[in-house]
Tab-separated table of C-alpha atoms in Angstrom:
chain	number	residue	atom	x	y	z
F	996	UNK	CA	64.050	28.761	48.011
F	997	UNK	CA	67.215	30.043	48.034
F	998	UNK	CA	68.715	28.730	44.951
F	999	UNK	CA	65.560	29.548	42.794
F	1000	UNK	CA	66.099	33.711	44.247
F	1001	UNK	CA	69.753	32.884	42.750
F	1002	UNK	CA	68.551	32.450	39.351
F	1003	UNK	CA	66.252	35.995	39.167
F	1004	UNK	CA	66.847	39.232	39.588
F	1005	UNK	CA	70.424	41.295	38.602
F	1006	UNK	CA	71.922	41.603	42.152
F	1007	UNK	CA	72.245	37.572	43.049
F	1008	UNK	CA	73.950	37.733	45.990
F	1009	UNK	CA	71.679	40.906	47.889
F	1010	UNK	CA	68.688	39.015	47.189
F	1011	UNK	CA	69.847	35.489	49.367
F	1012	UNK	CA	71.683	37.918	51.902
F	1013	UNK	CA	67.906	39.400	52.110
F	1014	UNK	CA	66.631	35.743	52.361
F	1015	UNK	CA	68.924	34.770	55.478
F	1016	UNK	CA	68.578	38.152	57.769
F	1017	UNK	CA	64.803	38.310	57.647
F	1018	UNK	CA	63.075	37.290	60.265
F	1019	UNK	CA	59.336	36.852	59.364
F	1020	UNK	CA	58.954	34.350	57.821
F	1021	UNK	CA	62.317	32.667	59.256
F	1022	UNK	CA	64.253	31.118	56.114
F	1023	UNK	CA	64.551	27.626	55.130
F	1024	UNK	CA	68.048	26.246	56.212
F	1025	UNK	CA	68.637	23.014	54.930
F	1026	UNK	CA	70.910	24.634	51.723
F	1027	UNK	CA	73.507	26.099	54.322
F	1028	UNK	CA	76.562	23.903	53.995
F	1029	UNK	CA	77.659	22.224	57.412
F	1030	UNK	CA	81.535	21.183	57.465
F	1031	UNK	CA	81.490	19.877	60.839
F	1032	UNK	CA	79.157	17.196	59.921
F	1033	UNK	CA	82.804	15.831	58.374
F	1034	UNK	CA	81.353	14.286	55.538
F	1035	UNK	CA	82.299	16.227	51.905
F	1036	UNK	CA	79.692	15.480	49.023
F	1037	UNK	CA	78.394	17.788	46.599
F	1038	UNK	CA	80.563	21.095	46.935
F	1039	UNK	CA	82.756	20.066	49.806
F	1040	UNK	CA	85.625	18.575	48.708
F	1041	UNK	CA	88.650	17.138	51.454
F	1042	UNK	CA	91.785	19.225	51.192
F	1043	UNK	CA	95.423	17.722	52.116
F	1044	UNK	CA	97.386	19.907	53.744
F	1045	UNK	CA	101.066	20.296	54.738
F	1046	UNK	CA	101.730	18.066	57.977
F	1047	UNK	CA	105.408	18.748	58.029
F	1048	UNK	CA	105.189	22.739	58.291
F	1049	UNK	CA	103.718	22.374	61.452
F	1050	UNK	CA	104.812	19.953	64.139
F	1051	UNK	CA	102.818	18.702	67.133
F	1052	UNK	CA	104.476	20.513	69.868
F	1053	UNK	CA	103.997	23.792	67.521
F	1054	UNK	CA	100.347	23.135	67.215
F	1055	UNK	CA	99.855	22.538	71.083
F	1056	UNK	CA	101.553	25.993	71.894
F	1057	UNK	CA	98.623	27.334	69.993
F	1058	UNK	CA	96.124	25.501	71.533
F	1059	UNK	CA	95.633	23.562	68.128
F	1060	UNK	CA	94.932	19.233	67.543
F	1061	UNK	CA	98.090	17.682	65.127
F	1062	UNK	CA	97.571	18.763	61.828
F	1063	UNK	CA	96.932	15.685	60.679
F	1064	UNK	CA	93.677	15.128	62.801
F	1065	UNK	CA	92.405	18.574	61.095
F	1066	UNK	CA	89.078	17.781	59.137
F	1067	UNK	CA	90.011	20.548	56.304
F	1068	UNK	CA	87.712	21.214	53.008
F	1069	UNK	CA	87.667	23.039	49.939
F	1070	UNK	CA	84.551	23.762	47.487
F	1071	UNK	CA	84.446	22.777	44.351
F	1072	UNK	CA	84.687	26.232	42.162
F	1073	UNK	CA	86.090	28.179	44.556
F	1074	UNK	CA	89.961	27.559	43.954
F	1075	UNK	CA	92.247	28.758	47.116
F	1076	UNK	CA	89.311	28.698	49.502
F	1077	UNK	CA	89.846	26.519	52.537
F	1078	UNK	CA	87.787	25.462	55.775
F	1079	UNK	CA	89.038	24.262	58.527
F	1080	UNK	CA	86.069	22.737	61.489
F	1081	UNK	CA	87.438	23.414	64.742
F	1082	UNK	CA	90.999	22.225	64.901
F	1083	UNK	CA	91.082	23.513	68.478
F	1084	UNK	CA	92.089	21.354	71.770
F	1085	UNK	CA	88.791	20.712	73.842
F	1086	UNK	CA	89.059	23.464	76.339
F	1087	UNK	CA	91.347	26.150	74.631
F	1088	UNK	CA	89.338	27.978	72.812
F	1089	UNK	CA	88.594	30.003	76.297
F	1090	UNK	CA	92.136	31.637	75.986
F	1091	UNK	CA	91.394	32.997	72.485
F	1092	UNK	CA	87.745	34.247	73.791
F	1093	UNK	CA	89.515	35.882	77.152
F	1094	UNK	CA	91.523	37.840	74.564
F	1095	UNK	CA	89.182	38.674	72.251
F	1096	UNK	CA	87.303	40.186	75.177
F	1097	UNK	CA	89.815	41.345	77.588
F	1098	UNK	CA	93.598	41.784	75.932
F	1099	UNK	CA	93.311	43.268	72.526
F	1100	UNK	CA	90.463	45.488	73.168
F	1101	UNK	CA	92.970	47.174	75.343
F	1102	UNK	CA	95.022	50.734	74.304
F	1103	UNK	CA	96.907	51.124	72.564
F	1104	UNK	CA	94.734	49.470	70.039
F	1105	UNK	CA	91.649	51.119	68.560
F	1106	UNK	CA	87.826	50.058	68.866
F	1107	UNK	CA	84.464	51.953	67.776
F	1108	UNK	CA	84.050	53.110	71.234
F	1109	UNK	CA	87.017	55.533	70.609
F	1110	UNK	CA	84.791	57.552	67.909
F	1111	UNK	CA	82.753	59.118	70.298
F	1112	UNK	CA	84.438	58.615	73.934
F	1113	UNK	CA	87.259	59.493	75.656
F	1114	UNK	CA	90.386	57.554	76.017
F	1115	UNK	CA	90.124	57.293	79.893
F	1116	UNK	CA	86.510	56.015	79.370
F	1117	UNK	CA	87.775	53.373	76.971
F	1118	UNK	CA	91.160	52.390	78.577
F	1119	UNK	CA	89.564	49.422	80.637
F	1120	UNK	CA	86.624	48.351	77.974
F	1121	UNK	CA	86.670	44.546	80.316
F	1122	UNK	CA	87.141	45.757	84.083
F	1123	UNK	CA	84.327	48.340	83.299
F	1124	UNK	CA	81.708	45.800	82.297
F	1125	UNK	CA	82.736	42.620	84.261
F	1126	UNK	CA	80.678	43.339	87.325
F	1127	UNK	CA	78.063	44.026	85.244
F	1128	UNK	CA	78.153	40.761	82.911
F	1129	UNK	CA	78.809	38.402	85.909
F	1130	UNK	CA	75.524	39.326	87.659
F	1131	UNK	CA	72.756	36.889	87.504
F	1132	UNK	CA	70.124	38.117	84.981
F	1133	UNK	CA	67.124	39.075	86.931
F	1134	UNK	CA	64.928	39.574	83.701
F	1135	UNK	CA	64.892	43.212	83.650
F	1136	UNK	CA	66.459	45.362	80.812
F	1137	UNK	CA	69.499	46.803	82.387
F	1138	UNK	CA	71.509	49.341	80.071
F	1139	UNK	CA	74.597	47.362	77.975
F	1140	UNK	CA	77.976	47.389	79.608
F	1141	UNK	CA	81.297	48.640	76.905
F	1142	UNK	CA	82.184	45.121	76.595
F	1143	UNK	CA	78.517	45.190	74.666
F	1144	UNK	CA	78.791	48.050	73.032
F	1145	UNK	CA	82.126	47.142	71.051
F	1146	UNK	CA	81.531	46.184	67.649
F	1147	UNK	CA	85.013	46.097	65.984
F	1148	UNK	CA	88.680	46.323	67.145
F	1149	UNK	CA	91.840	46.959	64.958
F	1150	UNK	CA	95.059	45.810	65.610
F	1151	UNK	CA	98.795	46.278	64.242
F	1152	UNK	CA	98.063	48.553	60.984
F	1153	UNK	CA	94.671	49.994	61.706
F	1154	UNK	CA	92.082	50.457	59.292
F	1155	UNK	CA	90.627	53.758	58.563
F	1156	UNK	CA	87.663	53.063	57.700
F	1157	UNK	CA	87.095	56.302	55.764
F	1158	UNK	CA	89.764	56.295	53.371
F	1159	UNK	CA	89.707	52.879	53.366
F	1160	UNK	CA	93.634	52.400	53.838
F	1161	UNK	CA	96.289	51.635	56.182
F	1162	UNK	CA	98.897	53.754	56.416
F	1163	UNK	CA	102.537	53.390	58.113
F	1164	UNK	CA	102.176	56.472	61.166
F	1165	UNK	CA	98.910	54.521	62.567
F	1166	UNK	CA	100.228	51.183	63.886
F	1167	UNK	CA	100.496	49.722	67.010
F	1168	UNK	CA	102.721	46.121	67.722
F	1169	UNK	CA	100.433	43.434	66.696
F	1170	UNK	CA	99.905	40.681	69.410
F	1171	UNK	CA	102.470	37.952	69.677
F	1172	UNK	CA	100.313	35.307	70.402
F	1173	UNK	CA	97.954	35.714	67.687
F	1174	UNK	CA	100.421	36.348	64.871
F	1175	UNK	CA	101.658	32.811	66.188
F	1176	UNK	CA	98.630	31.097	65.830
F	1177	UNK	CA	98.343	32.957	62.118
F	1178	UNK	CA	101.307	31.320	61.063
F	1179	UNK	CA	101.019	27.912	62.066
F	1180	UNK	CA	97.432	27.779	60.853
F	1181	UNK	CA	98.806	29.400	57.161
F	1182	UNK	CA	101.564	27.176	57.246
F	1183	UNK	CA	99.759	23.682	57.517
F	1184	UNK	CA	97.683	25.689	54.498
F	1185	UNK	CA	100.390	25.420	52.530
F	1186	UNK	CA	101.508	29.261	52.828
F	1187	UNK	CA	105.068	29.279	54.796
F	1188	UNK	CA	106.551	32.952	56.210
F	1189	UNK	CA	102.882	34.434	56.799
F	1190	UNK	CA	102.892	37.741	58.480
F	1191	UNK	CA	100.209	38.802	60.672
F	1192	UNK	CA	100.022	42.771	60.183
F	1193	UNK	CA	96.433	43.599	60.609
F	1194	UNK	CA	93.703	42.496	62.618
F	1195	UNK	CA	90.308	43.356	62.768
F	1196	UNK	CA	88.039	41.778	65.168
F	1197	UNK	CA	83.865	41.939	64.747
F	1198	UNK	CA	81.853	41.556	67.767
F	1199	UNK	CA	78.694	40.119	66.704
F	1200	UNK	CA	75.100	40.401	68.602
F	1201	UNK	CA	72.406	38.281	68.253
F	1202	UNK	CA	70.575	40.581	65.574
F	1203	UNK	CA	74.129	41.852	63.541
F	1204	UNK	CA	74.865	40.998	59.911
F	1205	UNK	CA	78.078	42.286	58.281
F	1206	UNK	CA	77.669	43.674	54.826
F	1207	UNK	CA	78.474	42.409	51.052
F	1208	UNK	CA	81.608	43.350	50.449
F	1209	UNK	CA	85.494	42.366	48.989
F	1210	UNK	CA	88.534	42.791	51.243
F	1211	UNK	CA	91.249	44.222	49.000
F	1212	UNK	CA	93.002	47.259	51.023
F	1213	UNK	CA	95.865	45.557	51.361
F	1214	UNK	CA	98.805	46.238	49.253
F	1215	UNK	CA	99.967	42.188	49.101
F	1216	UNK	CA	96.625	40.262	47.485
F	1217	UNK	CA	98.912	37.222	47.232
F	1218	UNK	CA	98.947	36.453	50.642
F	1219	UNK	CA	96.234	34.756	52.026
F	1220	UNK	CA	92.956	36.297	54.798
F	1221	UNK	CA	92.142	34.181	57.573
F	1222	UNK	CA	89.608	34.295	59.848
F	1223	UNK	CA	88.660	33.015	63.590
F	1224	UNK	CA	85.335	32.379	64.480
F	1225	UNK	CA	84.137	31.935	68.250
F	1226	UNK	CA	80.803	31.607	69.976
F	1227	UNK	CA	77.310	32.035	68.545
F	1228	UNK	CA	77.137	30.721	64.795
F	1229	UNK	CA	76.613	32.537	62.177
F	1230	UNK	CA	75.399	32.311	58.507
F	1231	UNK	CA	78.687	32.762	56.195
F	1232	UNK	CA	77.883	33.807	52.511
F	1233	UNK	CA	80.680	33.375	49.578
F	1234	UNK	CA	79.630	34.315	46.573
F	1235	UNK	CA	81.921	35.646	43.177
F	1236	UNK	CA	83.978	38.760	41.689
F	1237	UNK	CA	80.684	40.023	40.521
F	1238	UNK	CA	77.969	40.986	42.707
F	1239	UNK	CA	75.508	38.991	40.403
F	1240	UNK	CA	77.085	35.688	41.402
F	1241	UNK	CA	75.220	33.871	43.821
F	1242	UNK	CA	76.574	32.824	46.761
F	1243	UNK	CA	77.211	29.580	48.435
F	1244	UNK	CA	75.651	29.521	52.115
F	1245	UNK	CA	77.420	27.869	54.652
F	1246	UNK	CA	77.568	27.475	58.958
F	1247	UNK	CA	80.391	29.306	60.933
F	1248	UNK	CA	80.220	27.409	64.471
F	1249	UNK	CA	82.985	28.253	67.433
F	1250	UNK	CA	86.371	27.110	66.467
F	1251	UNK	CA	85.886	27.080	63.168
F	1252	UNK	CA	88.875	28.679	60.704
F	1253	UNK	CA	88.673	30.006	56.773
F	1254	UNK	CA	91.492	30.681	54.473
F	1255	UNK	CA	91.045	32.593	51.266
F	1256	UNK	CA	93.628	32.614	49.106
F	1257	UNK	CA	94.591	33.011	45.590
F	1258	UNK	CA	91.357	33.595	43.207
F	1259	UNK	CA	89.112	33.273	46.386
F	1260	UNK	CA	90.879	36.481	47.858
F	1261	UNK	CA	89.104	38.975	46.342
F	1262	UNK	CA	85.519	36.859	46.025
F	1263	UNK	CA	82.499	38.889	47.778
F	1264	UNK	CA	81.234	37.711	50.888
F	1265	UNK	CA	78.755	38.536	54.155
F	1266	UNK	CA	77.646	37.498	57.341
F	1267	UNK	CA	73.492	37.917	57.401
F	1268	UNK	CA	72.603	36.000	60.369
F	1269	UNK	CA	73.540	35.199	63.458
F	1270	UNK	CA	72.407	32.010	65.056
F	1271	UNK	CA	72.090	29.922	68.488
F	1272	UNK	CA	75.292	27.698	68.341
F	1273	UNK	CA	74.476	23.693	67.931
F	1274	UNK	CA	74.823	21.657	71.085
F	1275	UNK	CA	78.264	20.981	71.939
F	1276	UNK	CA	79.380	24.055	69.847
F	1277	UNK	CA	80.285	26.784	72.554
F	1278	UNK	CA	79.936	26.530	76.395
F	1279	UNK	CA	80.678	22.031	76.390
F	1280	UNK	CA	84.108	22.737	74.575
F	1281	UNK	CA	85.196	25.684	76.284
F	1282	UNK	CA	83.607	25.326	79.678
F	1283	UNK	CA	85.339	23.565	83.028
F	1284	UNK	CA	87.972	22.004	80.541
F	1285	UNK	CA	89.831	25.560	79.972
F	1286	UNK	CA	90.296	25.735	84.061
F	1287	UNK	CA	92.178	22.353	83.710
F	1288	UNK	CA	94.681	23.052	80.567
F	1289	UNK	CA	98.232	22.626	81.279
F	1290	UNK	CA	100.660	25.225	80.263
F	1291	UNK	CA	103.959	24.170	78.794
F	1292	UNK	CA	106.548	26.389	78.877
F	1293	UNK	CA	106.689	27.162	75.181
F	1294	UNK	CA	102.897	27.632	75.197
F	1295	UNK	CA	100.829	31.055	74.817
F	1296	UNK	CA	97.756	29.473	75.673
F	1297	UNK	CA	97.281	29.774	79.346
F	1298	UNK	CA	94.024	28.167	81.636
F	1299	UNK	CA	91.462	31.458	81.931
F	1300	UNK	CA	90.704	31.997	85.584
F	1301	UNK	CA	86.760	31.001	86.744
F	1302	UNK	CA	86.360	35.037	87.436
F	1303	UNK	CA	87.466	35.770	83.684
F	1304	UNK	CA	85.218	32.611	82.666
F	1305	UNK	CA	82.305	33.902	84.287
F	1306	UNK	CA	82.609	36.968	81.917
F	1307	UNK	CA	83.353	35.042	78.808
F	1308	UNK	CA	81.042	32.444	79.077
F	1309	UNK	CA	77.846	35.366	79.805
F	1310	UNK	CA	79.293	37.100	76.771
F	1311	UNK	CA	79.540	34.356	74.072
F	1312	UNK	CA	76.043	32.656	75.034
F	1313	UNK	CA	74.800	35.246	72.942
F	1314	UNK	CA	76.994	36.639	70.660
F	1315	UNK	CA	79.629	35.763	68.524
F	1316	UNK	CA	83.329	37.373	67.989
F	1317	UNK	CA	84.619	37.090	64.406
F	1318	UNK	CA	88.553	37.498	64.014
F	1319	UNK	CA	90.510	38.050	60.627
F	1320	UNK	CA	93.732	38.800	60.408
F	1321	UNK	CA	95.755	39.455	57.206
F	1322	UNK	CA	99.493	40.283	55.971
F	1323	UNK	CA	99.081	43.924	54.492
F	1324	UNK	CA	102.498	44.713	53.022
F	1325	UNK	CA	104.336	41.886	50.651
F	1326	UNK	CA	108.183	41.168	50.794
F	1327	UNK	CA	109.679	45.101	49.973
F	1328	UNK	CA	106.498	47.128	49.832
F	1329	UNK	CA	106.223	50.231	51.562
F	1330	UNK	CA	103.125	52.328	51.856
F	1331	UNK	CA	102.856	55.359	49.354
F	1332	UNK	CA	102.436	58.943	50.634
F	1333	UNK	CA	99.072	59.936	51.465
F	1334	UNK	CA	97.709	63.266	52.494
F	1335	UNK	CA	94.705	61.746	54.001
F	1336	UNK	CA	96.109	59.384	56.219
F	1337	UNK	CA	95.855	59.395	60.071
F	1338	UNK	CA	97.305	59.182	63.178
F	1339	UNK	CA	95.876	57.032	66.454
F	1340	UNK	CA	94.961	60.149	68.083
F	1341	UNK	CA	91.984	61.138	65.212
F	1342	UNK	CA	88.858	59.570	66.546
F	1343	UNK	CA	86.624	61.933	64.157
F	1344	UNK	CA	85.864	60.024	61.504
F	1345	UNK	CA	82.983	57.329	61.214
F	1346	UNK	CA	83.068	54.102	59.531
F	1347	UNK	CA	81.584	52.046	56.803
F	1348	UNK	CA	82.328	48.814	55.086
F	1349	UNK	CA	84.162	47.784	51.389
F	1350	UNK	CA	80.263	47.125	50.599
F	1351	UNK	CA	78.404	48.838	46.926
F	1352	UNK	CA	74.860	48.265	47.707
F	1353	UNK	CA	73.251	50.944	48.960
F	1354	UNK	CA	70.998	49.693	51.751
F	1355	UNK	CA	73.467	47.240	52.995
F	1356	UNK	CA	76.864	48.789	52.393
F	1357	UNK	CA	75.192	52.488	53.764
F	1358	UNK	CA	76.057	52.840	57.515
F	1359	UNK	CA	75.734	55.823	60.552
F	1360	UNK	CA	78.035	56.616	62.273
F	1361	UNK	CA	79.862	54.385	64.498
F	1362	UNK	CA	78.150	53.467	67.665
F	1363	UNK	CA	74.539	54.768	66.269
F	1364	UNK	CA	73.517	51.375	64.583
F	1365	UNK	CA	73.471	48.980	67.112
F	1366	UNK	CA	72.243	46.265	64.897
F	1367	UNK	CA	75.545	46.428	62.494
F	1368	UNK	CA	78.977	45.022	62.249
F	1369	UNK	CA	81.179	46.364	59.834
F	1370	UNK	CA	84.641	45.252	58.188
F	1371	UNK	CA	86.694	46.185	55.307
């Protein structure tokens, strides 16, 4: 069904986005791509990549397998795309979900919250809602904690999501640990001296979808995006540089890592659906394990504490956190002057996505549409 919407119509890739977020009739799955069945045919195609930049102690300090026991693909016509299923250590993908929830949403970086709150009321986004979240659900609606309302966080140079820009007086230090795990994961990729300026984090609900759109704000295209994906699956669409190529469909499950790089920078892509993680995907790899991880002394990745579990664990059983992080500046580039550009203190302004169509790109402002995620 999918393929044969593909081949009518101008707008390709709106009409399959339409085709995975509806709901009634639910859509027919079985063209969505699955790399962690580990066995390439048709588009997926096994990619080598460099075992020497990163050694095996490096990769542990990260929480990550050798390099070598990555299962990484490519697909065929989509040159400097690469997918990498779950390279993570059975029980450390809990540290990266504690700090998704609990560390970066912290000041002084900058969430959706901030639009239309205070900073007091925002300053402690996880001990606000962990009483909440660790409560046993007793089946009655109860109103959603912060930690449920966030939909996106920024980090180092933060997006304004108006001009659509970063800008040099609206940065904060990005976080050590996860500008480490950027540049391991680019290195085995093939892309040595990555650095991790920018970070923008979705937090997805059950009912989200992120919109069509191209990430090109930063100055440096050459460099390559990556992106983190933990918890609830999702539907991942990758389509061309014109919005009437079709896209390819494929499953983001927890662990899971993209690189796009080189022609597959600048490609259009969207997130309709979100979807119940496979057995085995989420809560089995993350679960009692994380309690039990060892921490070297070289290591960021620490064991999460059963209280902080508790949290984590309610949170990602329904929803899904998306991380991408990117290098915004290339080797002498400096940002040009801009009248319009911002300091950390303006929380006025709303926010929208890199999206042109008009009933997906089009959003309120932020906070008012519960049922969106947006990016650049």
């Amino acid at each position: 069904m999918a393929a044969s919407l593909a081949e009518s119509g101008e707008d390709a890739f709106r009409k399959i986005f339409k085709f995975y977020k509806r709901r009634n009739p639910p859509p027919d799955f079985s063209n969505v791509l699955d790399f962690s069945n580990g066995l390439p045919s048709g588009k997926m195609v096994p990619m080598k990549l460099d075992f020497a930049a990163v050694n095996d102690a490096q990769a542990a300090t990260v929480g990550l397998q050798p390099v070598r026991d990555w299962r990484a693909f490519g697909l065929q016509g989509y040159p400097g795309f690469i997918f990498i299923s779950n390279p993570f250590v059975l029980g450390s993908q809990a540290f990266w979900v504690r700090q998704c929830l609990k560390t970066y949403p912290q000041k002084p970086n900058v969430c959706n919250l901030d639009m239309h709150m205070s900073p007091y009321d925002t300053q402690d986004i996880w001990g606000k809602s962990a009483h909440d979240l660790r409560l046993p659900s007793s089946g009655k609606r109860r109103p959603s904690t912060l930690l449920e309302r966030l939909r996106w966080v920024t980090l180092g140079y933060h997006y304004n999501w108006d001009t659509k820009t970063y800008s040099a007086d609206h940065h904060t230090p990005f976080p050590a640990d996860l500008h480490q795990l950027s540049l391991h994961v680019t290195a085995a990729c093939g892309f040595r001296g990555f650095s991790a300026e920018a970070g923008i984090l979705n937090y997805y609900r059950p009912d989200s979808s992120l919109g069509i759109h191209v990430d090109k704000s930063e100055l440096d295209h050459s460099r390559p995006l990556l992106s983190f994906s933990f918890g609830q699956s999702a539907i991942f669409l990758l389509g061309g540089i014109c919005r009437q190529d079709p896209p390819t469909a494929m499953y983001m499950h927890s662990g899971d890592m993209m690189v796009m790089s080189g022609q597959s920078r600048l490609l259009y892509h969207a997130v309709p659906r979100i979807l119940p993680a496979p057995q085995g995907h989420t809560s089995s790899d993350m679960d009692s394990c994380s309690l039990a991880l060892s921490r070297r002394d070289s290591s960021v990745v620490e064991p999460v504490s059963q209280d902080d579990w508790e949290v984590c664990f309610r949170y990602i059983q329904s929803s899904r956190v998306n991380v991408t992080v990117r290098q915004v500046l290339g080797p002498g580039q400096t940002f040009p002057p801009s009248s319009h550009q911002r300091t950390g203190a303006d929380r006025s302004g709303g926010y929208r996505d890199e999206a042109e169509d008009g009933e997906i790109g089009k959003r309120k402002r932020s906070g008012s549409d519960p049922d969106s995620v947006e990016t650049q």
